Coordinates of C-alpha atoms in Angstrom, one line a residue:
Chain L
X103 CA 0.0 0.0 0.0
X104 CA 1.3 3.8 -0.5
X105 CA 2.0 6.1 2.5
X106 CA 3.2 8.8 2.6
X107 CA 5.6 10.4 5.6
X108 CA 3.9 11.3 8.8
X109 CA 5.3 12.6 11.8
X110 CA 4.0 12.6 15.4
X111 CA 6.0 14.3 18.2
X112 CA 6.3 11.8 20.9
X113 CA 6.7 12.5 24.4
X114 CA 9.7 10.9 26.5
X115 CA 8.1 10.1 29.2
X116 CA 7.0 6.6 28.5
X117 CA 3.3 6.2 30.0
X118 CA 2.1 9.9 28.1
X119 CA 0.5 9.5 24.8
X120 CA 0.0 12.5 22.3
X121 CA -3.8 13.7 21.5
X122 CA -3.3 14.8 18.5
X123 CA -3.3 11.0 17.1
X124 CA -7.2 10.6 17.9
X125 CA -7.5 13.5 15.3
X126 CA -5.4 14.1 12.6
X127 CA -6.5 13.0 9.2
X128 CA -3.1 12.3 8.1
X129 CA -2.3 9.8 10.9
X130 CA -5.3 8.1 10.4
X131 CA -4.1 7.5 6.9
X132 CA -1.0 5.8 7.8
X133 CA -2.7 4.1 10.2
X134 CA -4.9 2.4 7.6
X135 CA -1.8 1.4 5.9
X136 CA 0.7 0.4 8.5
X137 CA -1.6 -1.1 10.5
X138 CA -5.0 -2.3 9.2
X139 CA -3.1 -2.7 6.0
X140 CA -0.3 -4.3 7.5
X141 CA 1.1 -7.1 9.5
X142 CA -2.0 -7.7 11.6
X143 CA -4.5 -10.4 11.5
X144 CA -8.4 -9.7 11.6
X145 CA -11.2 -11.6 13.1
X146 CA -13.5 -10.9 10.8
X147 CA -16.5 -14.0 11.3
X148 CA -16.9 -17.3 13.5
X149 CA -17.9 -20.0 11.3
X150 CA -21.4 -20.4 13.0
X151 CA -22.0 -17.4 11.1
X152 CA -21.8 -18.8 7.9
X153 CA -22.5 -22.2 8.7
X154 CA -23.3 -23.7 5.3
X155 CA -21.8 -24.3 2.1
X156 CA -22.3 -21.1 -0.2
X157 CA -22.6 -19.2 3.1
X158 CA -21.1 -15.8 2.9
X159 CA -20.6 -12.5 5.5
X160 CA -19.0 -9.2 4.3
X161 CA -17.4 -7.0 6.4
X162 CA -14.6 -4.5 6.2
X163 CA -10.3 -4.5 7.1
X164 CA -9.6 -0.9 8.1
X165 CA -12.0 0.7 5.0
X166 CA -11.8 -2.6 2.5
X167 CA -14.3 -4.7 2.1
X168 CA -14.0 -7.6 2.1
X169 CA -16.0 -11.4 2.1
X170 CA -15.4 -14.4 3.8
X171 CA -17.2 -17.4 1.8
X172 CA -17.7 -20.8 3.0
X173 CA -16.6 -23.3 0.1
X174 CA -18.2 -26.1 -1.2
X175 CA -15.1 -27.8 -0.2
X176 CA -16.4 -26.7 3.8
X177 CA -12.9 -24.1 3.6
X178 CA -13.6 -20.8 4.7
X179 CA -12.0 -18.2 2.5
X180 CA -11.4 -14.5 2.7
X181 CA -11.3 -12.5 -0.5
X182 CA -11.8 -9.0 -1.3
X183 CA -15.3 -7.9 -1.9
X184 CA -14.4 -6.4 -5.3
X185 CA -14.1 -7.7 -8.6
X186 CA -11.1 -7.8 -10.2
X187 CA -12.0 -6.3 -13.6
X188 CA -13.9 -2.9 -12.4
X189 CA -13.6 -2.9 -8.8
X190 CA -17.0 -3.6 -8.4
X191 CA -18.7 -4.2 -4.7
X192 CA -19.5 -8.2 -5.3
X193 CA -22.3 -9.1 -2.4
X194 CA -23.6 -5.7 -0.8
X195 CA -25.7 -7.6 2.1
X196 CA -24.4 -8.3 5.3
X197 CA -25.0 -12.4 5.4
X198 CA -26.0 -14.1 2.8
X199 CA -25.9 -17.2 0.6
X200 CA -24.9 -18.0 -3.2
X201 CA -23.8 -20.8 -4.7
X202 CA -21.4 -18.9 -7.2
X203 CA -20.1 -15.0 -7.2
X204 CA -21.8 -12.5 -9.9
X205 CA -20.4 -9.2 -10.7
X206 CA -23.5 -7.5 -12.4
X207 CA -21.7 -5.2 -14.0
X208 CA -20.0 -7.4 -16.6
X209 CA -21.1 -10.5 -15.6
X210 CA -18.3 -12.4 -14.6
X211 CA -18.6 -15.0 -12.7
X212 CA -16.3 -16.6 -10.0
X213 CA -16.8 -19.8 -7.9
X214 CA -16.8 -20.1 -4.2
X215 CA -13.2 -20.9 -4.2
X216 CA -12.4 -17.3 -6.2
X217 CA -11.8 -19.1 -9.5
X218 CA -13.2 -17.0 -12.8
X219 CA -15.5 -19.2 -14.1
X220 CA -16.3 -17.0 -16.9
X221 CA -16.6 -13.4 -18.6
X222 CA -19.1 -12.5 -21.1
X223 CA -16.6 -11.5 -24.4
X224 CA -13.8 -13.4 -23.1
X225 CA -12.9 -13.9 -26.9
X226 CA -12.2 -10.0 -27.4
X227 CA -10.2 -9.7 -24.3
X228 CA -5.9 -8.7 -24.8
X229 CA -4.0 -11.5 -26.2
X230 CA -2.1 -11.4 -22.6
X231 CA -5.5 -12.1 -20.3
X232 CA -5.2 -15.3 -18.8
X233 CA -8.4 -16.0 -16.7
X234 CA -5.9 -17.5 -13.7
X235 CA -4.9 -13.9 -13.3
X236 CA -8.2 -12.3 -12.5
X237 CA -9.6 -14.3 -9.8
X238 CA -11.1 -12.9 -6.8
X239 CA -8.3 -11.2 -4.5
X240 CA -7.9 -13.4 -1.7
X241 CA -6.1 -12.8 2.0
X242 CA -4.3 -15.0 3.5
X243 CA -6.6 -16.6 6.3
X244 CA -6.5 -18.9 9.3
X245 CA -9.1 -20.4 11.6
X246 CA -9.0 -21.2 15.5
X247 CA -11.4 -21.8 17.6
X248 CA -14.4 -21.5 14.6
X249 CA -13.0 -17.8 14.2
X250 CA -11.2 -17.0 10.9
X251 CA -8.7 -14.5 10.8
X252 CA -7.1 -12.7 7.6
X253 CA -4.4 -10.3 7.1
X254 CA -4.1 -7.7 3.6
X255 CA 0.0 -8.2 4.7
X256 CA 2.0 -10.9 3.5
X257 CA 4.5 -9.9 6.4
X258 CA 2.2 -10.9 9.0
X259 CA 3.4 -13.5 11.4
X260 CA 2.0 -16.9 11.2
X261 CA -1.9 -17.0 12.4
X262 CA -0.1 -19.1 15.3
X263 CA 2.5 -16.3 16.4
X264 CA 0.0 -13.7 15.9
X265 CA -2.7 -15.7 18.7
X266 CA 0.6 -16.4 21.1
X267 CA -0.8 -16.0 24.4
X268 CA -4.1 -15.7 23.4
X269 CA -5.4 -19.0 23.1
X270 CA -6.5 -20.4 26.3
X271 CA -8.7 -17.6 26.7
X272 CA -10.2 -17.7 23.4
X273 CA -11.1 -21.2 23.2
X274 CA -12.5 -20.4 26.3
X275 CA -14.4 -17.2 25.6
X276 CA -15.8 -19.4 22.5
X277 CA -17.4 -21.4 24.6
X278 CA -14.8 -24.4 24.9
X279 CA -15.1 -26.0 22.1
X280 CA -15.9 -23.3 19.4
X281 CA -19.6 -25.1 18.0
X282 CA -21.6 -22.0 18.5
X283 CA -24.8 -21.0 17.2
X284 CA -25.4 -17.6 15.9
X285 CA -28.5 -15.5 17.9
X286 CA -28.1 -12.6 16.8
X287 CA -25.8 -8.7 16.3
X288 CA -26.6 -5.3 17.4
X289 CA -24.3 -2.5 15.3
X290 CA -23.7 0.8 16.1
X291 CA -21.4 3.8 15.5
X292 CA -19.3 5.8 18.7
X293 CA -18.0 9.2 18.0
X294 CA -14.8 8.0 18.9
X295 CA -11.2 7.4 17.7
X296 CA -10.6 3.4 16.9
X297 CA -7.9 3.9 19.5
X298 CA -9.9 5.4 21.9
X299 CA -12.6 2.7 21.4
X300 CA -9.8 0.1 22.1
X301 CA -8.0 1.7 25.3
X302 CA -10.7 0.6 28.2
X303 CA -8.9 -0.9 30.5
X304 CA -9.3 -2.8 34.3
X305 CA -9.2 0.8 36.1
X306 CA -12.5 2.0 35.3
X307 CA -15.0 -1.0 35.4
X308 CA -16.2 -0.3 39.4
X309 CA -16.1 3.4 39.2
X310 CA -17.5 4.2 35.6
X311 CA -20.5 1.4 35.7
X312 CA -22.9 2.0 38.4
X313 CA -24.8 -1.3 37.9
X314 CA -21.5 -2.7 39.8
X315 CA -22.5 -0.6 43.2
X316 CA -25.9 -1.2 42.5
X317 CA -25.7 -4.6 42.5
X318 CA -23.6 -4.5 45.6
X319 CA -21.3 -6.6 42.8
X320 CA -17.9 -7.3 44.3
X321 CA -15.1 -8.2 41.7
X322 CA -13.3 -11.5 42.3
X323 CA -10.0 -12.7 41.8
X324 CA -8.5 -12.5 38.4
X325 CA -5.4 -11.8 35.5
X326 CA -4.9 -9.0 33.0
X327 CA -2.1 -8.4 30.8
X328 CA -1.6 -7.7 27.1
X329 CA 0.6 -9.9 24.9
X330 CA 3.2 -9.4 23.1
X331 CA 1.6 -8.7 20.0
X332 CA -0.5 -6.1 21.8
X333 CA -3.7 -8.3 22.7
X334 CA -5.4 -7.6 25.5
X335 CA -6.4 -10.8 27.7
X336 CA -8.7 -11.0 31.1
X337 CA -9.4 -13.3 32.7
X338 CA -11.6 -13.0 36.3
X339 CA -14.3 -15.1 38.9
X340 CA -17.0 -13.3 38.4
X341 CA -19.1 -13.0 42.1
X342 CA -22.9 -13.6 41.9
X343 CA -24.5 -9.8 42.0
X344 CA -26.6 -9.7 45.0
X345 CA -30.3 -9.7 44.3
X346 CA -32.5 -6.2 45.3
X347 CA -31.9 -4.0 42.9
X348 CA -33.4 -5.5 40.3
X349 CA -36.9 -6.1 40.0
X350 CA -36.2 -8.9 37.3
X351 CA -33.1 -10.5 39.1
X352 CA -32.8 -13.4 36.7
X353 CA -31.3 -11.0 34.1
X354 CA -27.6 -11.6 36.1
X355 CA -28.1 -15.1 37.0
X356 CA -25.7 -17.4 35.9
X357 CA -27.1 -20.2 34.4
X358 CA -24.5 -22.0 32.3
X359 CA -23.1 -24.8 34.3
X360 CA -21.1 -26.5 32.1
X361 CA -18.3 -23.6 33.0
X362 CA -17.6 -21.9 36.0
X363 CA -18.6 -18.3 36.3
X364 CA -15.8 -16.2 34.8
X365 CA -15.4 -13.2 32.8
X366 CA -12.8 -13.2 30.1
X367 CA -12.0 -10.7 27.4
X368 CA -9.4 -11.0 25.0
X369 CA -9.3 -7.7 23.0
X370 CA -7.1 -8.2 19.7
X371 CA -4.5 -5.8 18.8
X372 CA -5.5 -3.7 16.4
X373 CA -9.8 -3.7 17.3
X374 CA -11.9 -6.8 17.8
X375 CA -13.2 -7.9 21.0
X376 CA -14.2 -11.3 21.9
X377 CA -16.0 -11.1 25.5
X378 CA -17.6 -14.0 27.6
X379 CA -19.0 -12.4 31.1
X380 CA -22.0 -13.7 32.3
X381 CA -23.4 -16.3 30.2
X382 CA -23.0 -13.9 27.1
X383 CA -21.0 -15.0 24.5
X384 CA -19.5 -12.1 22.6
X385 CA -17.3 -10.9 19.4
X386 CA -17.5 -7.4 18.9
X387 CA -16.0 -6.8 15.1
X388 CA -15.1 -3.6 14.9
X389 CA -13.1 -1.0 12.3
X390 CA -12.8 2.8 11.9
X391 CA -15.0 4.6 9.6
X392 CA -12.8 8.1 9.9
X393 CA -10.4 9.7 12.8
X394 CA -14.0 10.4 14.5
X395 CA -16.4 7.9 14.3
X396 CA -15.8 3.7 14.9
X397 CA -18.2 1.0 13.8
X398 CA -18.8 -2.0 16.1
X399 CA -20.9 -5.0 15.2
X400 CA -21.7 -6.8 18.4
X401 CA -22.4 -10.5 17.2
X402 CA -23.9 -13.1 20.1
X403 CA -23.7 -16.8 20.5
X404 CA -25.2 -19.7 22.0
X405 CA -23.6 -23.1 22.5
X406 CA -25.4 -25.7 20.2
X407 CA -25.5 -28.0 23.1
X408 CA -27.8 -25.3 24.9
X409 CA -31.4 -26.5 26.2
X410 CA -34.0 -24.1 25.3
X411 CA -34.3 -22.4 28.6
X412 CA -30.3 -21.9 29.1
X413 CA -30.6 -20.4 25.0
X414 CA -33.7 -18.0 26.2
X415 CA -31.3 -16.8 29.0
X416 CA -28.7 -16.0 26.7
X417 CA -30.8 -14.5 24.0
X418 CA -32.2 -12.1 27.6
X419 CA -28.8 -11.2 28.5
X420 CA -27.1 -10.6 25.3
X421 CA -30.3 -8.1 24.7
X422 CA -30.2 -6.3 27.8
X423 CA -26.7 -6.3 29.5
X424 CA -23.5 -6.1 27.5
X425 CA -24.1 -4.3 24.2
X426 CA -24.5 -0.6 22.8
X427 CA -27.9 -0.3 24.9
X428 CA -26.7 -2.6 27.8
X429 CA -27.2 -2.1 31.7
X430 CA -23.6 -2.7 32.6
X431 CA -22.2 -1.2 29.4
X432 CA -23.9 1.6 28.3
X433 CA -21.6 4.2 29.3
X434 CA -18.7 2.5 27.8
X435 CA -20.2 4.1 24.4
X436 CA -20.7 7.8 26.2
X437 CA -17.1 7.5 27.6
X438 CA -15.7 6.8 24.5
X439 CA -17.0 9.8 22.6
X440 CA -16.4 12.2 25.4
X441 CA -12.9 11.0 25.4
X442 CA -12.5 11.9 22.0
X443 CA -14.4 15.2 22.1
X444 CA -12.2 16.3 25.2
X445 CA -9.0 15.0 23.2
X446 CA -9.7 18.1 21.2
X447 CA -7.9 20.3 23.5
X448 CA -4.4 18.8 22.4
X449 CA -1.4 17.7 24.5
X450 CA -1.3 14.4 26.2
X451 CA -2.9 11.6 28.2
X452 CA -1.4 9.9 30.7
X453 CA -1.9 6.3 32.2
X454 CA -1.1 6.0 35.6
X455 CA -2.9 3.4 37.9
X456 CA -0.1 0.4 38.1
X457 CA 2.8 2.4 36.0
X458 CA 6.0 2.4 38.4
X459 CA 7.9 5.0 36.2
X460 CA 9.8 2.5 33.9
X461 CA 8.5 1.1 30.7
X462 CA 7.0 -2.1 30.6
X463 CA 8.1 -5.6 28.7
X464 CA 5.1 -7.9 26.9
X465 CA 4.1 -10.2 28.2
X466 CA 3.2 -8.2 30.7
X467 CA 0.4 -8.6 33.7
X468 CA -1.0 -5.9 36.2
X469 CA -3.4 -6.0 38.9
X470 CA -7.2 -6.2 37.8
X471 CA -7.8 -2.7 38.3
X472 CA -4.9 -1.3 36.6
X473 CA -4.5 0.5 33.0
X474 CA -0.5 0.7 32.7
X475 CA -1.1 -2.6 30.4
X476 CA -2.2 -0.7 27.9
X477 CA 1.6 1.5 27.2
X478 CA 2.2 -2.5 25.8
X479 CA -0.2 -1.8 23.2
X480 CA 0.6 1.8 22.4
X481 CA 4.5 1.1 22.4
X482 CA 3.6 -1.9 19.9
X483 CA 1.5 1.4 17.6
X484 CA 4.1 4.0 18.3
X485 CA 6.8 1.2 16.8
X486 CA 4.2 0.2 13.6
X487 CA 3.8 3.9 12.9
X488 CA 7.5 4.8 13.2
X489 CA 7.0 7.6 15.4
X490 CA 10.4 8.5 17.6
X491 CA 10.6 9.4 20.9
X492 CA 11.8 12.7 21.8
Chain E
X136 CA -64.0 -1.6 9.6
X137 CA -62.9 -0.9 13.5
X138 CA -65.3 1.4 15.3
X139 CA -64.0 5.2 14.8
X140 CA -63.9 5.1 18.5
X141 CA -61.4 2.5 19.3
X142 CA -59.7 3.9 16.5
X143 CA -59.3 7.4 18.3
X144 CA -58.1 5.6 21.5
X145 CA -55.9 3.1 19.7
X146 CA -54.4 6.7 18.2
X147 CA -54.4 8.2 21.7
X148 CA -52.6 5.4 23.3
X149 CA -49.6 5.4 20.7
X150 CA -49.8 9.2 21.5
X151 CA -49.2 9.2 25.1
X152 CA -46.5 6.7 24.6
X153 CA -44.6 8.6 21.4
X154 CA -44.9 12.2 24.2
X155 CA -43.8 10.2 27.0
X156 CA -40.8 9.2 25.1
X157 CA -40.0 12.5 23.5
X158 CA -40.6 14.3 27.5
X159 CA -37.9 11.7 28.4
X160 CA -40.4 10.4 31.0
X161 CA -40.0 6.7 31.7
X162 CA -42.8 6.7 34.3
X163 CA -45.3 7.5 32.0
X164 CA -44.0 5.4 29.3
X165 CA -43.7 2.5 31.6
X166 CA -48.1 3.3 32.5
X167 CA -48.7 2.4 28.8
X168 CA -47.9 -1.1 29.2
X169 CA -50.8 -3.2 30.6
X170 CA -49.4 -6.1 33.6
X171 CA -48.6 -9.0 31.3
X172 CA -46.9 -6.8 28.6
X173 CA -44.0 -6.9 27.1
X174 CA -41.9 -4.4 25.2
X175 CA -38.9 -5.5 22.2
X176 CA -36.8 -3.1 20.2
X177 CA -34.8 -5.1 17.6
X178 CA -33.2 -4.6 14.1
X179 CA -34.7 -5.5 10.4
X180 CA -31.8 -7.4 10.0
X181 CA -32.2 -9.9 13.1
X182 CA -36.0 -9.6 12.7
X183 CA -35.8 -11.2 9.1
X184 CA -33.0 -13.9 9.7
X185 CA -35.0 -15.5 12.7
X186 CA -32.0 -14.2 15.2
X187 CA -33.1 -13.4 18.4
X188 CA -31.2 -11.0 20.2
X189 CA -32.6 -7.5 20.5
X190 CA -31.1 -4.2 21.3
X191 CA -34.1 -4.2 24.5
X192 CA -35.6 -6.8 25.2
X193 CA -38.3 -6.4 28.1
X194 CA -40.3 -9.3 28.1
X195 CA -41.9 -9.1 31.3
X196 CA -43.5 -6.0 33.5
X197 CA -40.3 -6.5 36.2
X198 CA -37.8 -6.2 32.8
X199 CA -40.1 -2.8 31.7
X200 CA -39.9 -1.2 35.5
X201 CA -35.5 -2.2 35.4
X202 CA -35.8 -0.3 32.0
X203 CA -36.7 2.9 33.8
X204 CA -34.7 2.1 36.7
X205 CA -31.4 1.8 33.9
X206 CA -32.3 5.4 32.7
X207 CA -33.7 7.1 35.6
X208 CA -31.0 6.0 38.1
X209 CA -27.8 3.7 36.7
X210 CA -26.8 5.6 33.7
X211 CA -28.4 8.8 34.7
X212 CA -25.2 11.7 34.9
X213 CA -22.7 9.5 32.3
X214 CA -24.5 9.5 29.1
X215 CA -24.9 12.3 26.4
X216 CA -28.7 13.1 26.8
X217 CA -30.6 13.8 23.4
X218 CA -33.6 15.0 22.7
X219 CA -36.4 13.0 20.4
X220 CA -39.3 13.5 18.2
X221 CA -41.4 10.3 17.6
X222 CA -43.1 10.5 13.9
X223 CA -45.6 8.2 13.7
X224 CA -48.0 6.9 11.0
X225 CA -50.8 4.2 11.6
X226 CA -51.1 1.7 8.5
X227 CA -53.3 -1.0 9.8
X228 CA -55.4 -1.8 12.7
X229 CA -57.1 -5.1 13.3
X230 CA -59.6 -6.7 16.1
X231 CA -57.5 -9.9 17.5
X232 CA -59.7 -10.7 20.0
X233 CA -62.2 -9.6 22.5
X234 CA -61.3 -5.9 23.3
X235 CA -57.7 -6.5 21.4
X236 CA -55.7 -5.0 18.2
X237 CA -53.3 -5.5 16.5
X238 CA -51.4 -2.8 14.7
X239 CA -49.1 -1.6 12.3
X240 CA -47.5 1.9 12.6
X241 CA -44.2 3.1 10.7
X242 CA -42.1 5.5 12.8
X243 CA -39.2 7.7 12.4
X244 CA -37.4 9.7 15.2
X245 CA -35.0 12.2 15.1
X246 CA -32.7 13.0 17.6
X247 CA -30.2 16.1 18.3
X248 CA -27.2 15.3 17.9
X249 CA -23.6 16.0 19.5
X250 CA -22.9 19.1 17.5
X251 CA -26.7 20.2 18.3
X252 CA -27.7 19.3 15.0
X253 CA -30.7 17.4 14.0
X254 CA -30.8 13.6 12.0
X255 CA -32.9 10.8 12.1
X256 CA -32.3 8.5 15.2
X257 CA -34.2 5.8 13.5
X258 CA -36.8 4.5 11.5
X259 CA -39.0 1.6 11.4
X260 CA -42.4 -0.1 12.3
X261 CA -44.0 -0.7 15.4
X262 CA -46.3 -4.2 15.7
X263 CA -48.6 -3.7 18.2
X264 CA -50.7 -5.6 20.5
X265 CA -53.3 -3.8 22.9
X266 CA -56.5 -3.5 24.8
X267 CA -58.7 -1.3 24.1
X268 CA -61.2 -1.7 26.8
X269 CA -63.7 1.3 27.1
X270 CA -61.4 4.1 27.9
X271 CA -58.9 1.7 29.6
X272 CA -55.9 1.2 26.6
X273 CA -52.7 -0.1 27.1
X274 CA -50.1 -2.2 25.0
X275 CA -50.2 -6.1 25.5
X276 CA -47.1 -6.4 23.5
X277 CA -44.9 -3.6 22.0
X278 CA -41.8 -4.7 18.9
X279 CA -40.3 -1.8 17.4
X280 CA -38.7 -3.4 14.1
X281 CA -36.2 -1.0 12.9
X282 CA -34.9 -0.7 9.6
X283 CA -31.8 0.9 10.8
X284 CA -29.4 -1.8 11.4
X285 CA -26.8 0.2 12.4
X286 CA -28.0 3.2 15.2
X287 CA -25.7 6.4 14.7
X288 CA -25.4 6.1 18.3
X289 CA -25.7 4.2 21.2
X290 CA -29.9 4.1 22.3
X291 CA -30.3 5.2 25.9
X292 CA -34.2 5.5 25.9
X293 CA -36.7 3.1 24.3
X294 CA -38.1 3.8 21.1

């Protein structure tokens, strides 16, 4: 991808991050090209979403679309969602099925595996067109846990390197064993930097979310560190929230017996979120639409071994307690865009709560309730963009 | 052809709830639900794949009271407030049952956004369920099906 020089003024001091990268328009352009462009991998669907043959999903890596297709030959693939005669947008719905690939512009056609099947006029194309040059674009892609991953880079680490550190907590997240069912998404827009979106951390959980104190809904015992890689990963026992608050105190019941009740996030370096707390399961696909605003498509699972009531409960809580609208996350969404409206006023941020003055080396695990973690993550951007210290 | 009575209540109970919404008063939108009713606010695009989950789903009266209580007292102070207007237009009306309809009613809402401008929130349809019992009307079941898949921002209050 082109890029063009960019230069950020970075403080020394190693826990203070410069504002004006939640802003500028030219940062945000390298960022789509050093980083969403580059050596990063992308969750971008689990297969439950596309269960069947001839299954599709589109979605987007930084601002390209792209399409990940389940094959007749049950591989999932990820190719861009643009022919490669015109450009032309291929499927335009989110989910959807086909047992071949139509451009209507032209007509050419493509099989589930990317292959050009065939072009009206082939016979008055250049002598040079070979149809083995102009199939569909595709990324290179990986799969764990029923959650496939591409990268646009072809300097990205192995799928494998890339997950180091991650993977205990995924499969677990995933529900164990990865055979999920699909319930449902909710999708929304915050007015907020991508970076922003991705910098909650353990700090803020009891003192930003009333429904904690409310629900006299004590914290237990838990891990959180970010990898080397920059992933975030969380792991905690979740206490039972005490009931009176509530008039409808099934809402934060646990239910799910088949694992005990933990919360565990692992938040992917450079955006999505997979989330299991309660007896939500939770991957939150997300990518930036500008500097300003950042699209997050919350998608929900059940296990397919659920009885009907335990799938009921899920369908409850994923509707009512973790999403855009939800009682113990609501004001995730209204801190995020007042962080990046206050950001505005220039300077820097600081982390502070676990930072003892010296920079930090990945792996690397703080208390619960600390956000130092995060200076892992923004040392592993301030290195991808090539910005120097002062 | 529905008497031009319940017609005018049916019209006045979808008006008391659309004001109580844009007065940002969950009290009064929580007295339009009769006891066993139930309220949904879900997307197009979950409504038409059979996929449950809902943006609110408050399928009992305890779920519609913890709705007000999230507004009114958990989030109240942290969230950008917005202001609403609640567009509404009735396309069908049927008798279900002794003193019961069901209707249809598209809706729009717009909503002020941060720079203090106005857009639209979102549309969609409402399916409706209610009694109509002399002058006694409330909503049996409430399911706002929006066409917006994506919201430009995050809902706080019902729609």
């Amino acid at each position: 991808m082109p890029d063009t020089e960019v230069s950020v003024r970075w403080p020394a001091r190693y826990n203070t991050i410069p504002k004006d990268v939640f802003h500028r328009r030219d940062v945000y352009e390298a960022e789509l090209s050093r980083i969403f462009y580059g050596p990063e991998w992308h969750p971008l669907a689990h297969v439950s979403e596309i269960p069947d043959k001839g299954d599709f999903k589109t979605l987007q890596i930084g601002e390209a679309p792209v399409l990940v297709v389940h094959g007749d030959d049950d591989k999932l693939r990820v190719f861009y969602n643009s022919c490669p005669h015109r450009g032309t947008q291929l499927q335009i719905c989110a989910r959807g099925h086909a047992k071949e690939i139509e451009c209507p512009y032209h007509r050419w056609l493509f099989n589930l595996k990317g292959d050009l099947v065939g072009a009206p006029g082939l016979n008055e194309f250049s002598a040079s067109f070979k149809k083995e040059d102009f199939g569909l674009r595709e990324l290179r892609s990986g799969e764990f846990a029923g959650l496939v991953f591409a990268t646009c880079s072809d300097q990205a680490p192995d799928l494998d390197e890339f997950l180091k550190g991650t993977k205990d907590y995924l499969t677990k997240a995933l529900g164990g064993d990865g055979r999920l069912k699909l319930i449902g998404y909710q999708k929304t827009i915050y007015g907020t930097n991508w970076k922003e979106y991705g910098d909650n951390e353990g700090y803020h959980p009891p003192l930003l979310h009333r429904a904690f104190r409310l629900l006299k809904w004590q914290g237990g015992q838990g891990s959180n560190g970010v990898t080397e890689h920059g992933h975030k990963v969380m792991e905690a026992e979740v206490q039972r929230p005490q009931p009176g608050f509530l008039d409808d105190h099934s809402l934060v019941e646990f239910r799910d017996t088949s694992t005990p009740p933990r919360s565990i996030i692992v938040s992917f370096w450079p955006m999505t979120t997979i989330v299991k707390h309660m007896d939500v399961i939770n991957v939150r696909y997300a990518f930036p639409l500008s500097p300003d605003d950042t699209e997050v498509h919350y998608a929900y699972f059940a296990h397919q071994d659920d009885s009907p009531e335990l799938l009921q409960h899920r369908v409850r809580q994923a509707s009512n307690l973790l999403g855009p609208s939800g009682f113990i996350s609501l004001e995730d969404g209204a801190v995020f865009s007042r962080v990046h409206a206050g950001s505005r006023s220039l300077g820097t941020v600081a982390f502070q709560k676990g930072y003892a003055d010296k920079p930090l080396q990945a792996p690397c695990f703080v208390a619960q309730n600390d956000e130092a973690s995060n200076l892992i993550r923004w040392e592993h951007y301030r290195k991808s963009m090539g910005f120097a210290r002062d | 052809m529905i008497d031009p009575i319940v017609l005018a209540r049916v019209d006045a109970l979808q008006m008391k709830y659309l004001s109580a919404l844009d007065r940002r008063d969950l009290a009064s939108w929580l007295d339009c639900f009769a006891a066993e009713a139930g309220y949904v606010c879900i997307t197009r695009e979950n409504h038409d794949a059979g996929l449950p989950v809902a943006l609110m789903m408050d399928d009992t009266r305890a779920r519609l009271k913890d709705r007000v209580k999230f507004v009114n007292e958990v989030w109240s102070g942290t969230f950008e407030d917005y202001a609403t207007r609640h567009f509404v237009q009735r396309l069908d009306c049927k008798e279900s049952g002794k003193d019961r309809y069901d209707v249809l009613t598209n809706f729009m809402v717009s909503y002020t956004n941060r720079r203090g401008g106005s857009e639209i929130l979102v549309t969609g349809v409402y399916e409706d369920s209610m009694r109509i019992a002399g002058a006694n009307a409330h909503f049996i079941s409430k399911r706002a099906i929006l066409d917006t898949v994506t919201t430009p921002r995050y809902l706080v209050y019902p729609v």
